[in-house]
Every structure is written in C-alpha cells, then in structure tokens.
Amino acid sequence: PRAVLHLPADLADGATVVAAVSGGADSVALLGMLLRLGRFRVVCWHLDHRLRDGSGADAAWVAGLAARLGVGDFDRVFSDS
C-alpha cells in the first residue's frame, strides 16, 4: 500500500516540524516520512502519560529511535502535581 501525507500548503521548506511519536507503527511511520521528505527540521516529541505499566520503556525506545535518526528528542513525563 502507498502512504499519503498531506501537509499544509503554507508549510515552508526548512520549517521545524514536531512529530508526536508514541512508539507505535503509525507515529514511527510519520516520523520516517517527514525525514525522507528532507524539507524540514524534524523534532521527535514523546509524552509519557504514565497510564500503564511499561510506558517508561516506550519512552526509552522512542528516545533511542530519535538518537539513531539524529532528530531532537523531547520526552516529557506527565505529572498531576
């Protein structure tokens, strides 16, 4: 199957695009597609809501992926305080 990515018409080359990456196949694919375009500065962002066991492992995996791909990684942990 062929993937289609629709971007805003006014998104300029060289713009910073933040990809919210959960670690699931769809968000990892989005990150890869943005990088393959080569038109933008891509930043990887992950929010650990800490709603389930193992969420910290997901955050670590996304951080590792971002490091391997050479994109900025902004990882946040949700806190209700």
mmCIF file of N, CA, C and O in Angstrom:
data_model
loop_
_atom_site.group_PDB
_atom_site.id
_atom_site.type_symbol
_atom_site.label_atom_id
_atom_site.label_comp_id
_atom_site.label_asym_id
_atom_site.label_seq_id
_atom_site.Cartn_x
_atom_site.Cartn_y
_atom_site.Cartn_z
ATOM 1 N N PRO A 1 0.820 -1.199 0.000
ATOM 2 C CA PRO A 1 0.000 0.000 0.000
ATOM 3 C C PRO A 1 0.861 1.259 0.000
ATOM 4 O O PRO A 1 1.944 1.268 0.562
ATOM 5 N N ARG A 2 0.346 2.276 -0.580
ATOM 6 C CA ARG A 2 1.060 3.548 -0.672
ATOM 7 C C ARG A 2 0.530 4.513 0.385
ATOM 8 O O ARG A 2 -0.670 4.674 0.549
ATOM 9 N N ALA A 3 1.436 5.150 1.089
ATOM 10 C CA ALA A 3 1.062 6.124 2.115
ATOM 11 C C ALA A 3 1.012 7.515 1.502
ATOM 12 O O ALA A 3 1.800 7.846 0.620
ATOM 13 N N VAL A 4 0.082 8.306 1.968
ATOM 14 C CA VAL A 4 -0.055 9.686 1.509
ATOM 15 C C VAL A 4 0.021 10.597 2.728
ATOM 16 O O VAL A 4 -0.629 10.349 3.738
ATOM 17 N N LEU A 5 0.832 11.612 2.630
ATOM 18 C CA LEU A 5 0.999 12.578 3.708
ATOM 19 C C LEU A 5 0.540 13.937 3.203
ATOM 20 O O LEU A 5 1.088 14.466 2.240
ATOM 21 N N HIS A 6 -0.492 14.480 3.813
ATOM 22 C CA HIS A 6 -0.999 15.801 3.436
ATOM 23 C C HIS A 6 -0.409 16.841 4.381
ATOM 24 O O HIS A 6 -0.569 16.740 5.587
ATOM 25 N N LEU A 7 0.255 17.819 3.816
ATOM 26 C CA LEU A 7 0.873 18.888 4.587
ATOM 27 C C LEU A 7 0.221 20.211 4.241
ATOM 28 O O LEU A 7 -0.218 20.420 3.102
ATOM 29 N N PRO A 8 0.181 21.138 5.191
ATOM 30 C CA PRO A 8 -0.373 22.466 4.884
ATOM 31 C C PRO A 8 0.403 23.121 3.744
ATOM 32 O O PRO A 8 1.633 23.032 3.684
ATOM 33 N N ALA A 9 -0.307 23.779 2.866
ATOM 34 C CA ALA A 9 0.317 24.409 1.698
ATOM 35 C C ALA A 9 1.311 25.491 2.096
ATOM 36 O O ALA A 9 2.268 25.755 1.370
ATOM 37 N N ASP A 10 1.102 26.133 3.232
ATOM 38 C CA ASP A 10 1.980 27.234 3.633
ATOM 39 C C ASP A 10 3.130 26.778 4.526
ATOM 40 O O ASP A 10 3.829 27.607 5.104
ATOM 41 N N LEU A 11 3.370 25.480 4.617
ATOM 42 C CA LEU A 11 4.486 24.969 5.421
ATOM 43 C C LEU A 11 5.762 25.090 4.595
ATOM 44 O O LEU A 11 5.967 24.382 3.611
ATOM 45 N N ALA A 12 6.608 26.028 4.981
ATOM 46 C CA ALA A 12 7.789 26.371 4.187
ATOM 47 C C ALA A 12 8.902 25.343 4.347
ATOM 48 O O ALA A 12 9.056 24.717 5.396
ATOM 49 N N ASP A 13 9.677 25.194 3.281
ATOM 50 C CA ASP A 13 10.880 24.370 3.371
ATOM 51 C C ASP A 13 11.758 24.929 4.484
ATOM 52 O O ASP A 13 11.880 26.145 4.646
ATOM 53 N N GLY A 14 12.342 24.054 5.268
ATOM 54 C CA GLY A 14 13.200 24.466 6.366
ATOM 55 C C GLY A 14 12.457 24.714 7.667
ATOM 56 O O GLY A 14 13.089 24.960 8.696
ATOM 57 N N ALA A 15 11.127 24.648 7.631
ATOM 58 C CA ALA A 15 10.339 24.851 8.851
ATOM 59 C C ALA A 15 10.604 23.714 9.842
ATOM 60 O O ALA A 15 10.971 22.608 9.454
ATOM 61 N N THR A 16 10.433 24.015 11.108
ATOM 62 C CA THR A 16 10.539 22.982 12.127
ATOM 63 C C THR A 16 9.190 22.289 12.263
ATOM 64 O O THR A 16 8.163 22.940 12.437
ATOM 65 N N VAL A 17 9.211 20.961 12.156
ATOM 66 C CA VAL A 17 8.008 20.147 12.282
ATOM 67 C C VAL A 17 8.206 19.217 13.475
ATOM 68 O O VAL A 17 9.213 18.523 13.559
ATOM 69 N N VAL A 18 7.249 19.235 14.384
ATOM 70 C CA VAL A 18 7.313 18.383 15.559
ATOM 71 C C VAL A 18 6.425 17.171 15.316
ATOM 72 O O VAL A 18 5.233 17.310 15.073
ATOM 73 N N ALA A 19 7.029 15.991 15.388
ATOM 74 C CA ALA A 19 6.282 14.742 15.230
ATOM 75 C C ALA A 19 6.060 14.141 16.613
ATOM 76 O O ALA A 19 7.017 13.852 17.331
ATOM 77 N N ALA A 20 4.798 13.985 16.987
ATOM 78 C CA ALA A 20 4.458 13.340 18.255
ATOM 79 C C ALA A 20 4.543 11.836 18.034
ATOM 80 O O ALA A 20 3.774 11.268 17.259
ATOM 81 N N VAL A 21 5.492 11.194 18.699
ATOM 82 C CA VAL A 21 5.777 9.776 18.458
ATOM 83 C C VAL A 21 5.503 8.971 19.719
ATOM 84 O O VAL A 21 6.162 9.152 20.738
ATOM 85 N N SER A 22 4.532 8.077 19.622
ATOM 86 C CA SER A 22 4.175 7.215 20.753
ATOM 87 C C SER A 22 5.060 5.980 20.810
ATOM 88 O O SER A 22 5.205 5.371 21.865
ATOM 89 N N GLY A 23 5.596 5.603 19.668
ATOM 90 C CA GLY A 23 6.343 4.356 19.560
ATOM 91 C C GLY A 23 5.564 3.328 18.763
ATOM 92 O O GLY A 23 6.092 2.275 18.416
ATOM 93 N N GLY A 24 4.316 3.635 18.453
ATOM 94 C CA GLY A 24 3.507 2.750 17.626
ATOM 95 C C GLY A 24 3.873 2.886 16.159
ATOM 96 O O GLY A 24 4.553 3.835 15.758
ATOM 97 N N ALA A 25 3.405 1.933 15.375
ATOM 98 C CA ALA A 25 3.775 1.886 13.958
ATOM 99 C C ALA A 25 3.380 3.142 13.192
ATOM 100 O O ALA A 25 4.144 3.620 12.343
ATOM 101 N N ASP A 26 2.213 3.700 13.491
ATOM 102 C CA ASP A 26 1.753 4.858 12.716
ATOM 103 C C ASP A 26 2.592 6.101 12.974
ATOM 104 O O ASP A 26 2.983 6.811 12.051
ATOM 105 N N SER A 27 2.916 6.368 14.235
ATOM 106 C CA SER A 27 3.701 7.576 14.525
ATOM 107 C C SER A 27 5.162 7.408 14.100
ATOM 108 O O SER A 27 5.793 8.371 13.674
ATOM 109 N N VAL A 28 5.685 6.187 14.175
ATOM 110 C CA VAL A 28 7.052 5.940 13.701
ATOM 111 C C VAL A 28 7.094 6.100 12.183
ATOM 112 O O VAL A 28 8.048 6.675 11.638
ATOM 113 N N ALA A 29 6.057 5.643 11.493
ATOM 114 C CA ALA A 29 5.985 5.819 10.040
ATOM 115 C C ALA A 29 5.915 7.304 9.676
ATOM 116 O O ALA A 29 6.566 7.749 8.720
ATOM 117 N N LEU A 30 5.120 8.076 10.423
ATOM 118 C CA LEU A 30 5.028 9.515 10.183
ATOM 119 C C LEU A 30 6.401 10.165 10.330
ATOM 120 O O LEU A 30 6.818 10.961 9.473
ATOM 121 N N LEU A 31 7.112 9.822 11.383
ATOM 122 C CA LEU A 31 8.459 10.373 11.596
ATOM 123 C C LEU A 31 9.360 10.040 10.417
ATOM 124 O O LEU A 31 10.067 10.911 9.887
ATOM 125 N N GLY A 32 9.325 8.797 9.974
ATOM 126 C CA GLY A 32 10.150 8.387 8.831
ATOM 127 C C GLY A 32 9.791 9.120 7.557
ATOM 128 O O GLY A 32 10.672 9.527 6.790
ATOM 129 N N MET A 33 8.493 9.305 7.319
ATOM 130 C CA MET A 33 8.065 10.016 6.116
ATOM 131 C C MET A 33 8.532 11.462 6.135
ATOM 132 O O MET A 33 9.008 11.981 5.119
ATOM 133 N N LEU A 34 8.405 12.111 7.274
ATOM 134 C CA LEU A 34 8.864 13.502 7.382
ATOM 135 C C LEU A 34 10.358 13.605 7.128
ATOM 136 O O LEU A 34 10.827 14.532 6.444
ATOM 137 N N LEU A 35 11.117 12.670 7.654
ATOM 138 C CA LEU A 35 12.568 12.699 7.448
ATOM 139 C C LEU A 35 12.928 12.434 5.998
ATOM 140 O O LEU A 35 13.831 13.070 5.450
ATOM 141 N N ARG A 36 12.233 11.500 5.355
ATOM 142 C CA ARG A 36 12.530 11.183 3.955
ATOM 143 C C ARG A 36 12.230 12.353 3.026
ATOM 144 O O ARG A 36 12.872 12.496 1.976
ATOM 145 N N LEU A 37 11.272 13.178 3.396
ATOM 146 C CA LEU A 37 10.992 14.356 2.570
ATOM 147 C C LEU A 37 12.205 15.270 2.493
ATOM 148 O O LEU A 37 12.452 15.907 1.467
ATOM 149 N N GLY A 38 12.948 15.367 3.596
ATOM 150 C CA GLY A 38 14.160 16.174 3.612
ATOM 151 C C GLY A 38 13.925 17.669 3.509
ATOM 152 O O GLY A 38 14.855 18.423 3.234
ATOM 153 N N ARG A 39 12.704 18.102 3.717
ATOM 154 C CA ARG A 39 12.376 19.525 3.555
ATOM 155 C C ARG A 39 12.339 20.289 4.869
ATOM 156 O O ARG A 39 12.311 21.513 4.865
ATOM 157 N N PHE A 40 12.304 19.574 5.980
ATOM 158 C CA PHE A 40 12.036 20.211 7.263
ATOM 159 C C PHE A 40 13.074 19.837 8.308
ATOM 160 O O PHE A 40 13.746 18.826 8.198
ATOM 161 N N ARG A 41 13.144 20.658 9.339
ATOM 162 C CA ARG A 41 13.867 20.283 10.560
ATOM 163 C C ARG A 41 12.848 19.511 11.394
ATOM 164 O O ARG A 41 11.830 20.060 11.800
ATOM 165 N N VAL A 42 13.090 18.242 11.600
ATOM 166 C CA VAL A 42 12.130 17.384 12.281
ATOM 167 C C VAL A 42 12.565 17.176 13.726
ATOM 168 O O VAL A 42 13.725 16.881 14.007
ATOM 169 N N VAL A 43 11.614 17.350 14.625
ATOM 170 C CA VAL A 43 11.830 17.125 16.049
ATOM 171 C C VAL A 43 10.888 16.009 16.484
ATOM 172 O O VAL A 43 9.713 15.999 16.124
ATOM 173 N N CYS A 44 11.408 15.076 17.250
ATOM 174 C CA CYS A 44 10.619 13.967 17.781
ATOM 175 C C CYS A 44 10.177 14.327 19.199
ATOM 176 O O CYS A 44 10.995 14.730 20.024
ATOM 177 N N TRP A 45 8.900 14.184 19.474
ATOM 178 C CA TRP A 45 8.359 14.530 20.787
ATOM 179 C C TRP A 45 7.552 13.358 21.321
ATOM 180 O O TRP A 45 6.763 12.758 20.592
ATOM 181 N N HIS A 46 7.751 13.025 22.583
ATOM 182 C CA HIS A 46 7.038 11.917 23.223
ATOM 183 C C HIS A 46 6.559 12.363 24.593
ATOM 184 O O HIS A 46 7.308 12.985 25.343
ATOM 185 N N LEU A 47 5.317 12.043 24.919
ATOM 186 C CA LEU A 47 4.766 12.339 26.239
ATOM 187 C C LEU A 47 4.403 11.027 26.915
ATOM 188 O O LEU A 47 3.581 10.271 26.400
ATOM 189 N N ASP A 48 5.046 10.752 28.031
ATOM 190 C CA ASP A 48 4.731 9.565 28.818
ATOM 191 C C ASP A 48 3.645 9.939 29.815
ATOM 192 O O ASP A 48 3.895 10.610 30.803
ATOM 193 N N HIS A 49 2.418 9.500 29.549
ATOM 194 C CA HIS A 49 1.291 9.802 30.433
ATOM 195 C C HIS A 49 1.323 8.981 31.723
ATOM 196 O O HIS A 49 0.591 9.274 32.654
ATOM 197 N N ARG A 50 2.160 7.938 31.731
ATOM 198 C CA ARG A 50 2.282 7.020 32.883
ATOM 199 C C ARG A 50 0.934 6.406 33.253
ATOM 200 O O ARG A 50 0.629 6.209 34.419
ATOM 201 N N LEU A 51 0.135 6.068 32.249
ATOM 202 C CA LEU A 51 -1.173 5.482 32.487
ATOM 203 C C LEU A 51 -1.133 3.954 32.527
ATOM 204 O O LEU A 51 -2.111 3.328 32.907
ATOM 205 N N ARG A 52 -0.017 3.367 32.117
ATOM 206 C CA ARG A 52 0.075 1.906 32.135
ATOM 207 C C ARG A 52 1.499 1.474 32.428
ATOM 208 O O ARG A 52 2.453 2.228 32.199
ATOM 209 N N ASP A 53 1.601 0.273 32.947
ATOM 210 C CA ASP A 53 2.930 -0.306 33.175
ATOM 211 C C ASP A 53 3.635 -0.434 31.828
ATOM 212 O O ASP A 53 3.023 -0.767 30.821
ATOM 213 N N GLY A 54 4.902 -0.174 31.818
ATOM 214 C CA GLY A 54 5.678 -0.292 30.592
ATOM 215 C C GLY A 54 5.772 0.981 29.784
ATOM 216 O O GLY A 54 6.467 1.014 28.768
ATOM 217 N N SER A 55 5.086 2.033 30.205
ATOM 218 C CA SER A 55 5.133 3.263 29.412
ATOM 219 C C SER A 55 6.537 3.878 29.416
ATOM 220 O O SER A 55 6.941 4.508 28.445
ATOM 221 N N GLY A 56 7.267 3.671 30.485
ATOM 222 C CA GLY A 56 8.643 4.178 30.539
ATOM 223 C C GLY A 56 9.535 3.504 29.513
ATOM 224 O O GLY A 56 10.423 4.136 28.938
ATOM 225 N N ALA A 57 9.276 2.229 29.253
ATOM 226 C CA ALA A 57 10.039 1.512 28.227
ATOM 227 C C ALA A 57 9.737 2.072 26.845
ATOM 228 O O ALA A 57 10.629 2.170 26.001
ATOM 229 N N ASP A 58 8.472 2.437 26.609
ATOM 230 C CA ASP A 58 8.116 3.074 25.337
ATOM 231 C C ASP A 58 8.871 4.383 25.164
ATOM 232 O O ASP A 58 9.399 4.677 24.095
ATOM 233 N N ALA A 59 8.921 5.171 26.231
ATOM 234 C CA ALA A 59 9.622 6.457 26.176
ATOM 235 C C ALA A 59 11.103 6.244 25.873
ATOM 236 O O ALA A 59 11.692 6.972 25.063
ATOM 237 N N ALA A 60 11.705 5.252 26.508
ATOM 238 C CA ALA A 60 13.123 4.962 26.271
ATOM 239 C C ALA A 60 13.350 4.504 24.832
ATOM 240 O O ALA A 60 14.345 4.889 24.200
ATOM 241 N N TRP A 61 12.429 3.705 24.302
ATOM 242 C CA TRP A 61 12.560 3.228 22.927
ATOM 243 C C TRP A 61 12.483 4.390 21.943
ATOM 244 O O TRP A 61 13.272 4.487 21.003
ATOM 245 N N VAL A 62 11.534 5.303 22.157
ATOM 246 C CA VAL A 62 11.394 6.473 21.278
ATOM 247 C C VAL A 62 12.639 7.350 21.377
ATOM 248 O O VAL A 62 13.131 7.850 20.357
ATOM 249 N N ALA A 63 13.176 7.535 22.569
ATOM 250 C CA ALA A 63 14.402 8.329 22.726
ATOM 251 C C ALA A 63 15.556 7.694 21.959
ATOM 252 O O ALA A 63 16.340 8.397 21.306
ATOM 253 N N GLY A 64 15.659 6.373 22.014
ATOM 254 C CA GLY A 64 16.701 5.674 21.266
ATOM 255 C C GLY A 64 16.517 5.825 19.761
ATOM 256 O O GLY A 64 17.489 6.022 19.022
ATOM 257 N N LEU A 65 15.279 5.725 19.308
ATOM 258 C CA LEU A 65 14.980 5.908 17.883
ATOM 259 C C LEU A 65 15.376 7.308 17.436
ATOM 260 O O LEU A 65 16.028 7.485 16.406
ATOM 261 N N ALA A 66 15.001 8.302 18.219
ATOM 262 C CA ALA A 66 15.349 9.686 17.881
ATOM 263 C C ALA A 66 16.855 9.870 17.796
ATOM 264 O O ALA A 66 17.356 10.532 16.885
ATOM 265 N N ALA A 67 17.576 9.262 18.722
ATOM 266 C CA ALA A 67 19.039 9.367 18.710
ATOM 267 C C ALA A 67 19.612 8.702 17.463
ATOM 268 O O ALA A 67 20.506 9.259 16.816
ATOM 269 N N ARG A 68 19.105 7.520 17.110
ATOM 270 C CA ARG A 68 19.605 6.813 15.922
ATOM 271 C C ARG A 68 19.319 7.590 14.644
ATOM 272 O O ARG A 68 20.106 7.571 13.709
ATOM 273 N N LEU A 69 18.187 8.276 14.605
ATOM 274 C CA LEU A 69 17.807 9.038 13.413
ATOM 275 C C LEU A 69 18.409 10.440 13.391
ATOM 276 O O LEU A 69 18.310 11.143 12.389
ATOM 277 N N GLY A 70 18.973 10.853 14.511
ATOM 278 C CA GLY A 70 19.600 12.178 14.571
ATOM 279 C C GLY A 70 18.619 13.323 14.645
ATOM 280 O O GLY A 70 18.909 14.415 14.164
ATOM 281 N N VAL A 71 17.454 13.066 15.226
ATOM 282 C CA VAL A 71 16.462 14.130 15.394
ATOM 283 C C VAL A 71 16.362 14.479 16.866
ATOM 284 O O VAL A 71 16.600 13.642 17.732
ATOM 285 N N GLY A 72 16.036 15.715 17.151
ATOM 286 C CA GLY A 72 15.870 16.126 18.536
ATOM 287 C C GLY A 72 14.785 15.307 19.204
ATOM 288 O O GLY A 72 13.781 14.970 18.595
ATOM 289 N N ASP A 73 14.981 14.959 20.442
ATOM 290 C CA ASP A 73 14.001 14.177 21.195
ATOM 291 C C ASP A 73 13.595 14.968 22.418
ATOM 292 O O ASP A 73 14.430 15.305 23.249
ATOM 293 N N PHE A 74 12.316 15.267 22.513
ATOM 294 C CA PHE A 74 11.781 15.938 23.684
ATOM 295 C C PHE A 74 10.840 14.967 24.356
ATOM 296 O O PHE A 74 9.777 14.655 23.843
ATOM 297 N N ASP A 75 11.252 14.475 25.495
ATOM 298 C CA ASP A 75 10.484 13.473 26.223
ATOM 299 C C ASP A 75 9.970 14.117 27.496
ATOM 300 O O ASP A 75 10.735 14.690 28.265
ATOM 301 N N ARG A 76 8.693 14.024 27.713
ATOM 302 C CA ARG A 76 8.085 14.588 28.910
ATOM 303 C C ARG A 76 7.327 13.515 29.647
ATOM 304 O O ARG A 76 6.744 12.632 29.044
ATOM 305 N N VAL A 77 7.335 13.605 30.949
ATOM 306 C CA VAL A 77 6.566 12.692 31.782
ATOM 307 C C VAL A 77 5.428 13.489 32.408
ATOM 308 O O VAL A 77 5.648 14.538 32.987
ATOM 309 N N PHE A 78 4.217 12.973 32.255
ATOM 310 C CA PHE A 78 3.049 13.653 32.810
ATOM 311 C C PHE A 78 3.070 13.561 34.317
ATOM 312 O O PHE A 78 3.341 12.530 34.901
ATOM 313 N N SER A 79 2.759 14.661 34.958
ATOM 314 C CA SER A 79 2.656 14.698 36.399
ATOM 315 C C SER A 79 1.439 15.545 36.759
ATOM 316 O O SER A 79 1.209 16.581 36.153
ATOM 317 N N ASP A 80 0.674 15.074 37.730
ATOM 318 C CA ASP A 80 -0.508 15.845 38.118
ATOM 319 C C ASP A 80 -0.199 16.843 39.209
ATOM 320 O O ASP A 80 -1.086 17.506 39.726
ATOM 321 N N SER A 81 1.064 16.973 39.549
ATOM 322 C CA SER A 81 1.438 17.949 40.584
ATOM 323 C C SER A 81 2.071 19.169 39.986
ATOM 324 O O SER A 81 2.449 19.235 38.881
#
